[in-house]
XYZ file of C-alpha atoms in Angstrom:
593
model
C 0.000 0.000 0.000
C 2.794 2.409 0.871
C 4.609 1.511 -2.366
C 1.460 2.052 -4.432
C 0.802 5.455 -2.885
C 4.389 6.462 -3.536
C 4.091 5.494 -7.204
C 0.871 7.488 -7.536
C 2.556 10.470 -5.940
C 5.498 10.218 -8.349
C 3.149 10.013 -11.350
C 1.179 13.014 -10.147
C 4.417 14.955 -9.585
C 5.638 14.066 -13.058
C 2.345 14.989 -14.688
C 1.718 18.306 -12.969
C 4.987 19.734 -11.716
C 7.619 18.726 -14.221
C 5.758 20.389 -17.080
C 5.163 23.671 -15.320
C 7.503 26.527 -16.123
C 8.164 29.962 -14.635
C 10.083 32.634 -16.490
C 10.573 36.200 -15.273
C 11.902 38.971 -17.466
C 13.156 42.120 -15.745
C 13.714 45.282 -17.765
C 14.272 48.967 -17.050
C 13.578 50.937 -20.259
C 13.484 54.340 -18.495
C 15.564 54.300 -15.278
C 14.789 57.961 -14.583
C 11.161 56.954 -13.847
C 12.362 54.508 -11.142
C 10.228 51.678 -12.545
C 11.354 48.105 -13.025
C 9.197 46.286 -15.576
C 8.388 42.639 -14.923
C 6.979 40.135 -17.385
C 6.287 36.716 -15.880
C 5.366 33.779 -18.101
C 3.653 30.805 -16.469
C 3.321 27.694 -18.638
C 1.250 24.501 -18.204
C -0.448 25.240 -14.893
C -3.663 23.258 -14.488
C -5.504 25.632 -12.141
C -8.454 27.432 -13.730
C -7.774 30.353 -11.437
C -4.103 31.045 -10.790
C -3.064 33.193 -7.825
C 0.292 34.973 -7.839
C 1.867 36.106 -4.572
C 4.381 38.858 -3.777
C 6.242 38.770 -0.420
C 5.557 41.475 2.137
C 8.945 41.100 3.914
C 12.526 40.015 3.287
C 14.190 37.265 5.373
C 16.850 38.728 7.628
C 14.899 41.961 8.046
C 12.060 41.216 10.406
C 9.432 43.794 9.490
C 6.443 43.616 7.166
C 7.439 46.271 4.616
C 4.472 45.816 2.275
C 6.425 45.490 -0.975
C 3.217 45.200 -3.068
C 2.530 48.872 -2.300
C 5.005 49.697 -5.083
C 3.271 47.559 -7.731
C 1.168 49.175 -10.421
C -1.778 47.546 -12.176
C -1.235 43.858 -12.881
C -2.313 42.647 -16.329
C -2.390 39.148 -17.823
C -2.981 37.530 -21.230
C -3.023 34.022 -22.649
C -0.859 32.452 -25.371
C -3.069 34.057 -28.055
C -2.725 37.549 -26.623
C -6.225 37.540 -25.141
C -6.631 39.615 -21.996
C -7.366 37.575 -18.881
C -9.317 38.907 -15.919
C -7.111 39.795 -12.944
C -8.641 40.367 -9.517
C -6.673 41.564 -6.515
C -7.767 39.301 -3.655
C -5.506 40.546 -0.840
C -2.785 43.118 -0.321
C -0.162 40.840 -1.911
C -2.151 38.393 -4.072
C -3.711 38.611 -7.514
C -6.104 35.984 -8.942
C -5.900 35.365 -12.679
C -8.915 33.780 -14.376
C -6.902 31.690 -16.838
C -9.461 29.069 -17.762
C -7.840 26.515 -20.062
C -4.960 28.729 -21.144
C -1.665 26.841 -21.386
C 0.477 29.944 -21.110
C -0.174 33.044 -19.019
C 1.912 36.205 -19.373
C 1.714 38.630 -16.452
C 2.942 42.225 -16.692
C 3.389 44.842 -13.985
C 5.700 47.678 -12.944
C 7.400 48.168 -9.570
C 8.277 51.658 -8.348
C 11.807 51.371 -6.938
C 13.318 54.373 -5.231
C 14.482 53.238 -1.803
C 18.173 52.389 -1.671
C 18.619 50.120 1.341
C 19.951 46.587 1.640
C 16.398 45.235 1.869
C 14.490 47.205 -0.769
C 14.857 48.138 -4.459
C 16.150 51.185 -6.297
C 16.474 52.408 -9.864
C 17.758 55.637 -11.346
C 20.066 56.669 -14.171
C 23.176 55.632 -12.200
C 22.221 52.020 -11.375
C 19.554 49.529 -10.429
C 19.438 47.374 -7.313
C 16.864 44.904 -6.087
C 16.132 42.039 -3.759
C 14.053 39.252 -5.269
C 11.370 39.533 -2.587
C 10.682 43.163 -3.518
C 10.089 42.565 -7.232
C 9.011 39.040 -8.129
C 5.963 36.863 -7.486
C 5.348 33.126 -7.332
C 2.247 31.056 -8.144
C 0.447 30.208 -4.918
C 1.068 26.608 -3.938
C 4.159 26.421 -6.155
C 6.826 28.173 -4.108
C 9.148 25.188 -4.592
C 9.022 25.524 -8.379
C 12.213 26.751 -10.064
C 12.571 28.680 -13.292
C 14.544 31.279 -15.206
C 15.155 35.001 -14.858
C 16.157 37.129 -17.833
C 17.569 40.565 -17.040
C 17.485 43.156 -19.820
C 19.684 46.052 -18.667
C 19.194 49.621 -19.781
C 21.489 50.534 -22.661
C 23.634 52.666 -20.327
C 24.231 49.786 -17.888
C 27.103 47.464 -18.800
C 27.282 45.033 -15.871
C 24.878 42.635 -14.150
C 25.856 41.195 -10.774
C 23.456 38.364 -9.911
C 24.470 35.535 -7.539
C 22.627 32.932 -9.635
C 23.745 30.250 -12.047
C 23.604 31.331 -15.680
C 21.050 29.445 -17.753
C 22.055 27.138 -20.597
C 18.590 27.004 -22.157
C 19.446 29.346 -25.012
C 17.449 32.452 -24.125
C 17.957 35.513 -26.292
C 20.895 37.758 -25.486
C 19.572 40.703 -27.485
C 20.140 44.024 -25.707
C 22.921 42.324 -23.705
C 20.313 40.379 -21.761
C 21.485 37.611 -19.459
C 19.405 34.691 -18.198
C 19.837 32.928 -14.872
C 18.361 29.864 -13.213
C 16.716 29.623 -9.797
C 15.858 26.393 -8.013
C 12.791 27.709 -6.189
C 11.313 30.994 -5.087
C 13.299 31.017 -1.858
C 16.497 31.157 -3.902
C 15.131 33.873 -6.197
C 13.767 35.873 -3.276
C 17.106 35.507 -1.509
C 19.018 37.003 -4.440
C 20.230 40.629 -4.463
C 20.962 41.982 -7.942
C 23.071 44.991 -8.950
C 22.722 46.363 -12.494
C 24.818 49.273 -13.707
C 28.451 50.163 -14.149
C 29.789 48.883 -10.852
C 33.444 48.003 -10.365
C 33.975 44.262 -9.940
C 36.930 42.349 -8.525
C 37.546 38.922 -6.994
C 39.735 37.205 -4.421
C 40.271 33.659 -3.229
C 39.707 32.702 0.422
C 38.911 29.411 2.155
C 39.324 27.741 -1.238
C 36.392 29.729 -2.675
C 36.129 32.499 -5.230
C 34.679 35.665 -3.710
C 33.352 38.407 -5.992
C 32.896 42.056 -5.040
C 30.711 44.579 -6.878
C 31.339 48.206 -5.858
C 28.709 50.850 -6.602
C 29.622 54.470 -5.999
C 32.925 56.274 -5.448
C 34.749 56.007 -2.134
C 38.176 56.002 -0.517
C 38.601 52.236 -0.893
C 41.737 50.443 -2.033
C 40.887 47.339 -4.061
C 44.140 45.524 -3.373
C 43.875 46.174 0.369
C 40.263 44.977 0.383
C 41.243 41.748 -1.344
C 43.753 40.968 1.392
C 41.701 42.104 4.384
C 38.359 40.658 3.317
C 40.141 37.356 2.660
C 41.406 37.405 6.259
C 37.850 37.891 7.498
C 36.601 35.015 5.354
C 39.369 32.693 6.539
C 38.856 33.521 10.217
C 35.087 33.109 9.942
C 35.381 29.803 8.107
C 37.712 28.563 10.846
C 34.905 28.903 13.410
C 32.915 26.159 11.676
C 35.802 24.245 10.105
C 34.274 24.230 6.618
C 32.600 26.547 4.111
C 29.400 25.482 2.320
C 29.657 27.909 -0.607
C 31.106 27.218 -4.044
C 31.202 30.925 -4.862
C 30.229 34.073 -2.954
C 29.269 37.672 -3.832
C 29.589 40.953 -1.929
C 27.519 43.837 -3.307
C 28.708 47.075 -1.690
C 26.922 50.411 -1.970
C 29.111 53.424 -1.201
C 26.756 56.261 -0.315
C 26.587 59.370 1.845
C 24.802 57.491 4.628
C 25.524 54.499 6.844
C 23.106 51.655 6.340
C 24.261 48.186 7.417
C 23.995 44.844 5.659
C 21.659 42.002 4.756
C 22.672 38.366 4.537
C 21.826 35.897 1.764
C 22.690 32.244 1.209
C 25.699 32.894 -1.046
C 25.937 36.683 -1.010
C 25.405 39.838 0.988
C 24.687 43.500 0.355
C 26.585 46.080 2.410
C 25.453 49.705 2.518
C 28.235 51.943 3.858
C 29.426 55.516 3.943
C 31.732 56.104 1.002
C 34.528 57.355 3.313
C 34.407 54.380 5.667
C 37.653 52.891 4.341
C 39.906 55.405 6.102
C 41.918 54.342 9.194
C 39.445 55.713 11.745
C 36.428 53.761 10.421
C 37.933 50.847 8.526
C 37.439 48.302 11.310
C 33.741 49.191 11.387
C 33.555 48.159 7.749
C 35.443 44.921 8.396
C 33.155 44.174 11.349
C 30.164 44.518 9.024
C 31.836 42.175 6.528
C 32.435 39.656 9.330
C 28.867 39.963 10.619
C 27.198 39.302 7.284
C 29.658 36.576 6.335
C 29.064 34.756 9.648
C 25.421 34.548 8.585
C 26.493 32.093 5.865
C 26.232 29.534 8.664
C 24.247 31.194 11.444
C 20.814 32.260 10.037
C 21.033 31.215 6.394
C 21.603 27.527 7.199
C 21.401 27.088 10.951
C 17.972 28.605 11.572
C 15.206 28.722 14.152
C 12.689 26.012 13.313
C 10.040 28.645 12.561
C 12.252 30.122 9.849
C 13.167 26.954 7.948
C 10.168 27.457 5.655
C 9.165 31.067 5.120
C 5.647 32.415 5.070
C 6.153 35.444 2.845
C 2.672 36.833 3.511
C 2.874 37.089 7.300
C 5.219 37.608 10.237
C 7.404 34.598 11.079
C 7.960 34.588 14.838
C 10.876 33.247 16.857
C 12.447 34.208 20.171
C 15.894 33.020 19.049
C 17.097 36.179 17.288
C 19.295 36.805 20.335
C 21.206 33.709 19.186
C 21.014 34.305 15.443
C 21.908 37.992 15.508
C 23.395 38.249 18.997
C 25.926 35.447 18.568
C 26.761 36.844 15.143
C 27.375 40.248 16.744
C 29.700 38.595 19.240
C 31.700 36.929 16.499
C 31.859 39.950 14.180
C 34.200 41.637 16.684
C 35.986 38.482 17.886
C 36.829 37.599 14.276
C 38.576 40.967 13.892
C 40.682 40.091 16.935
C 41.485 36.630 15.583
C 42.358 38.067 12.182
C 44.748 40.562 13.767
C 42.784 43.794 13.191
C 42.238 44.429 16.928
C 44.818 44.377 19.671
C 43.752 42.754 22.942
C 43.164 46.217 24.392
C 41.071 47.372 21.455
C 38.935 44.253 21.609
C 38.433 44.688 25.361
C 37.291 48.273 24.779
C 34.665 47.075 22.296
C 33.446 44.502 24.837
C 33.368 47.067 27.647
C 31.497 49.608 25.535
C 28.856 47.005 24.693
C 28.297 46.217 28.388
C 28.036 49.899 29.241
C 25.584 50.472 26.406
C 23.320 47.553 27.341
C 23.418 48.086 31.094
C 22.935 51.834 30.642
C 19.785 51.347 28.574
C 16.644 51.550 30.775
C 14.816 49.088 28.523
C 17.299 46.377 29.508
C 15.423 46.085 32.816
C 12.031 46.072 31.114
C 12.253 43.769 28.096
C 13.818 40.272 28.234
C 16.067 39.584 25.264
C 13.884 36.637 24.203
C 10.911 39.004 24.008
C 13.016 41.470 22.040
C 13.596 38.696 19.499
C 9.916 37.819 19.285
C 8.844 41.459 19.065
C 11.274 42.410 16.279
C 8.296 42.678 13.933
C 6.578 45.372 15.977
C 9.340 47.109 17.928
C 12.932 46.730 16.742
C 12.400 48.190 13.270
C 9.815 50.705 14.475
C 11.531 52.634 17.266
C 9.786 55.609 18.766
C 10.556 58.274 21.342
C 9.953 55.814 24.203
C 11.901 52.831 22.825
C 15.009 53.401 24.931
C 12.879 53.172 28.063
C 11.246 49.879 27.112
C 13.334 47.970 24.531
C 16.687 46.220 24.403
C 18.573 45.150 21.269
C 18.822 41.408 20.672
C 22.030 42.194 18.781
C 23.960 43.725 21.684
C 22.298 41.859 24.579
C 22.521 38.594 22.653
C 26.197 39.321 22.047
C 26.772 39.684 25.792
C 25.056 36.345 26.433
C 27.374 34.820 23.831
C 30.319 36.291 25.764
C 29.025 34.668 28.947
C 28.470 31.267 27.334
C 31.915 31.456 25.732
C 33.450 32.058 29.167
C 31.507 29.113 30.639
C 32.716 26.750 27.922
C 36.373 27.830 28.153
C 36.343 27.502 31.938
C 34.531 24.138 31.927
C 36.861 22.590 29.318
C 40.008 24.233 30.741
C 40.689 25.983 27.452
C 40.238 22.959 25.203
C 36.956 24.100 23.666
C 35.221 27.391 22.980
C 31.942 28.655 21.591
C 33.268 27.596 18.158
C 32.805 23.919 18.969
C 29.289 24.521 20.277
C 28.363 26.367 17.070
C 29.725 23.409 15.105
C 27.463 21.053 17.083
C 24.411 23.211 16.411
C 25.252 23.522 12.719
C 25.736 19.774 12.317
C 22.690 18.742 14.327
C 20.098 21.216 13.100
C 21.265 21.909 9.556
C 23.550 19.254 8.104
C 21.816 16.211 9.581
C 18.191 17.085 8.855
C 17.777 20.843 8.242
C 14.862 21.067 10.648
C 16.120 24.157 12.405
C 16.093 24.401 16.178
C 13.468 25.359 18.709
C 14.360 27.385 21.820
C 14.019 24.208 23.894
C 16.371 22.320 21.578
C 18.952 25.102 21.734
C 18.863 25.068 25.536
C 19.006 21.262 25.736
C 21.954 21.128 23.325
C 23.839 23.731 25.361
C 23.164 21.820 28.576
C 24.425 18.606 26.997
C 27.527 20.360 25.650
C 28.347 21.961 29.015
C 27.163 19.108 31.188
C 25.295 21.649 33.334
C 21.695 22.567 34.027
C 20.990 25.984 32.500
C 17.507 26.624 33.934
C 18.571 29.547 36.125
C 20.676 31.134 33.392
C 17.784 31.166 30.929
C 15.236 32.189 33.554
C 17.291 35.143 34.783
C 19.086 36.441 31.694
C 17.200 35.225 28.598
C 13.572 35.251 29.749
C 14.219 37.633 32.626
C 15.925 40.975 33.059
C 18.445 40.299 35.818
C 21.950 41.663 35.327
C 24.448 39.184 33.897
C 27.209 38.582 36.517
C 30.025 39.523 34.146
C 32.747 39.595 36.805
C 31.915 36.049 37.923
C 32.005 34.610 34.407
C 35.268 36.234 33.332
C 37.458 36.172 36.424
C 38.930 32.771 35.499
C 39.908 34.179 32.083
C 42.050 36.862 33.730
C 39.543 39.657 33.176
C 38.588 41.666 36.249
C 35.344 43.576 35.774
C 34.325 46.272 38.250
C 30.984 48.033 38.244
C 30.282 51.389 39.839
C 27.109 53.419 39.837
C 27.741 56.841 38.350
C 25.296 59.428 39.653
C 24.804 62.356 37.312
C 22.861 65.565 37.723
C 20.464 65.451 34.806
C 17.030 66.511 33.662
C 16.761 63.177 31.788
C 16.169 64.270 28.208
C 17.888 63.996 24.851
C 17.428 66.873 22.436
C 18.389 68.077 18.985
C 18.346 71.125 16.745
C 15.563 70.702 14.188
C 15.424 73.545 11.667
C 16.529 76.025 14.309
C 14.218 74.650 17.012
C 15.380 72.910 20.200
C 13.324 69.722 20.200
C 13.027 67.124 22.968
C 13.637 63.709 21.390
C 13.377 61.423 24.398
C 12.352 61.651 28.036
C 13.884 59.066 30.347
C 11.592 57.136 32.687
C 11.513 58.398 36.308
C 13.482 61.510 35.389
C 13.074 65.136 36.460
C 11.727 65.980 33.005
C 9.094 63.239 33.199
C 8.005 64.381 36.670
C 7.698 67.961 35.428
C 5.503 66.914 32.510
C 7.880 67.490 29.617
C 7.093 65.300 26.605
C 8.925 64.160 23.481
C 8.508 66.603 20.575
C 8.186 69.599 22.906
C 10.121 72.639 21.697
C 12.144 74.301 24.461
C 12.206 78.065 23.883
C 13.574 79.623 27.062
C 15.368 78.803 30.326
C 14.529 81.089 33.285
C 13.306 83.744 30.871
C 16.232 83.568 28.435
C 15.941 82.171 24.910
C 18.185 79.133 24.407
C 19.490 76.804 21.734
C 20.918 73.299 22.354
C 24.363 74.451 23.481
C 22.917 77.314 25.541
C 20.542 75.028 27.447
C 23.321 72.514 28.037
C 25.468 75.310 29.510
C 22.681 76.429 31.870
C 21.835 72.884 32.972
C 25.519 72.062 33.503
C 25.719 74.697 36.255
C 22.821 73.258 38.280
C 22.873 70.904 41.259
C 20.362 68.319 42.429
C 17.078 69.887 43.647
C 17.777 73.252 41.984
C 14.573 74.728 40.569
C 14.232 76.379 37.172
C 11.594 77.334 34.625
C 11.251 76.366 30.985
C 9.071 77.961 28.335
C 8.065 75.323 25.822
C 5.863 75.093 22.768
C 3.656 72.033 22.443
C 2.299 72.400 18.958
C 1.123 76.014 18.776
C 0.524 76.305 22.522
C 3.089 78.013 24.751
C 3.496 76.572 28.224
C 5.476 77.477 31.337
C 6.885 74.451 33.180
C 8.690 74.468 36.528
C 11.348 71.776 36.915
C 13.274 70.468 39.914
C 16.666 69.208 38.778
C 17.163 65.513 39.434
C 19.782 62.836 38.981
C 20.132 59.663 36.979
C 22.146 56.630 37.958
C 24.216 54.902 35.289
C 26.156 51.671 35.811
C 29.733 52.011 34.562
C 31.931 48.971 33.983
C 35.730 49.058 33.959
C 38.137 46.296 32.923
C 41.595 45.208 33.955
C 43.147 42.196 32.258
C 45.955 40.004 33.535
C 46.890 37.501 30.869
C 46.534 33.834 31.770
C 46.159 30.549 29.897
C 42.372 30.676 29.540
C 42.370 34.347 28.594
C 45.061 33.781 25.994
C 42.958 30.993 24.485
C 39.886 33.250 24.386
C 41.705 36.173 22.759
C 43.886 34.121 20.449
C 44.787 35.238 16.975
C 44.350 32.639 14.249
C 46.839 33.259 11.478
């Protein structure tokens, strides 16, 4: 019976799936309009009504960004050129009444004028896109592969697409290139740069790495080849192997600082064009290390809830503190291992992270596991109260990785580190069965690896908000950590100059400003009857002591208000380090040449 059912399933698969074809054609006839044109051809689908779906978010960036908002009217026709009825049935789905048509051609335009690592952009200088922001898939057929033909504008000479080139003989008129994708996840996971970018390559970990540079900057290609190779080698050493056959870096040099987004065999980095100078260069290399570490941690080793994506809805997990936090830990440690940080410089980065996390009021309000789960509604949508209520799963997760690293080194007497634990996770939850891991499985695997019960650790520091006992964890590694409470006279606000107005950006919980009734977005006009700007108010406040009284004139909208304030204090924990080298510390901070 089981054999018969299997044969039926194979016959059905052969009869319905193997004949179906998906082909996307991407063109950009007028880049100045910022519209990508998409023509999707769907062949031999049996459904009478065919629904096409566009993602509303991009994996790695946990916010519903509503990509279909940029899509213009969707049209469809059959193989004879007859118009087919298209009905929009939800915010990201269109139903095509195809009847018995064997071939359906779908046409639409996508407005693309947001240059970030997770969106799409087109102008006369270049085009950039992520597959999730542009392409659709037939509902129920996300596993179906196909071809993508890119027709560049006549002024664009180069296409950087981390996909295999097709051998099916598609037309190369207009310098078009055609690529293959195995399924929609691969297509959606593909960033594409089209323009006149500078390309170069280097070898590292036995793999060819390609770099596409858009925009001028103070970079040195030969230096980047050497230094990026060091990052790749040091990152690969953590896991002991590299799963890629080839890898692509797409780098946007702009006037802003934007970050990165990981993909299975590529990444996009968005950086300030002057980031390659001595004072900021390690920040760039840290970003390279962070996104490259995701080759293993996130793109392959995943939370169980992210093994199969639902592109139409939020995909929840409370393990982002591991996926992003552990990656944040390694992106700095890798720079130390590769020789870009001295021991002292690395310690300063660690200390600054502790001081940032422990000095953030939200660290005592939001557990890091909740921060992970709430990424969809909080992390990417900060507001004026976020600092009081939220903590970053990047930085707090990185500190938990520090603590677990110290536990492992101490327990194994310097014979194992967090590297070996990451290798266990990667093997067990990706290589063996690719099921991903649940929070319970992560905890159980850590307990088995350490040989210790971790209930209290997770209760207090992962699902609770108690302070991590840093000094206790690191004393055996030669690192002495002292904490003092710094008491500062402060009103408890942050402020900025906005078009000549002194605007309150944030009011700290339990501060003098909160007690007085000052709110975010208030404009401060005068202090004790004297008009002030940002520097002037800072000067006045700097001369006050605790319990001193003063008056502010503010504008809340169009209404002027007089507010009396009693100066208060805020308490900030400050951590200081002193390191005395020993065997375990040397193992932790080792360089790997």
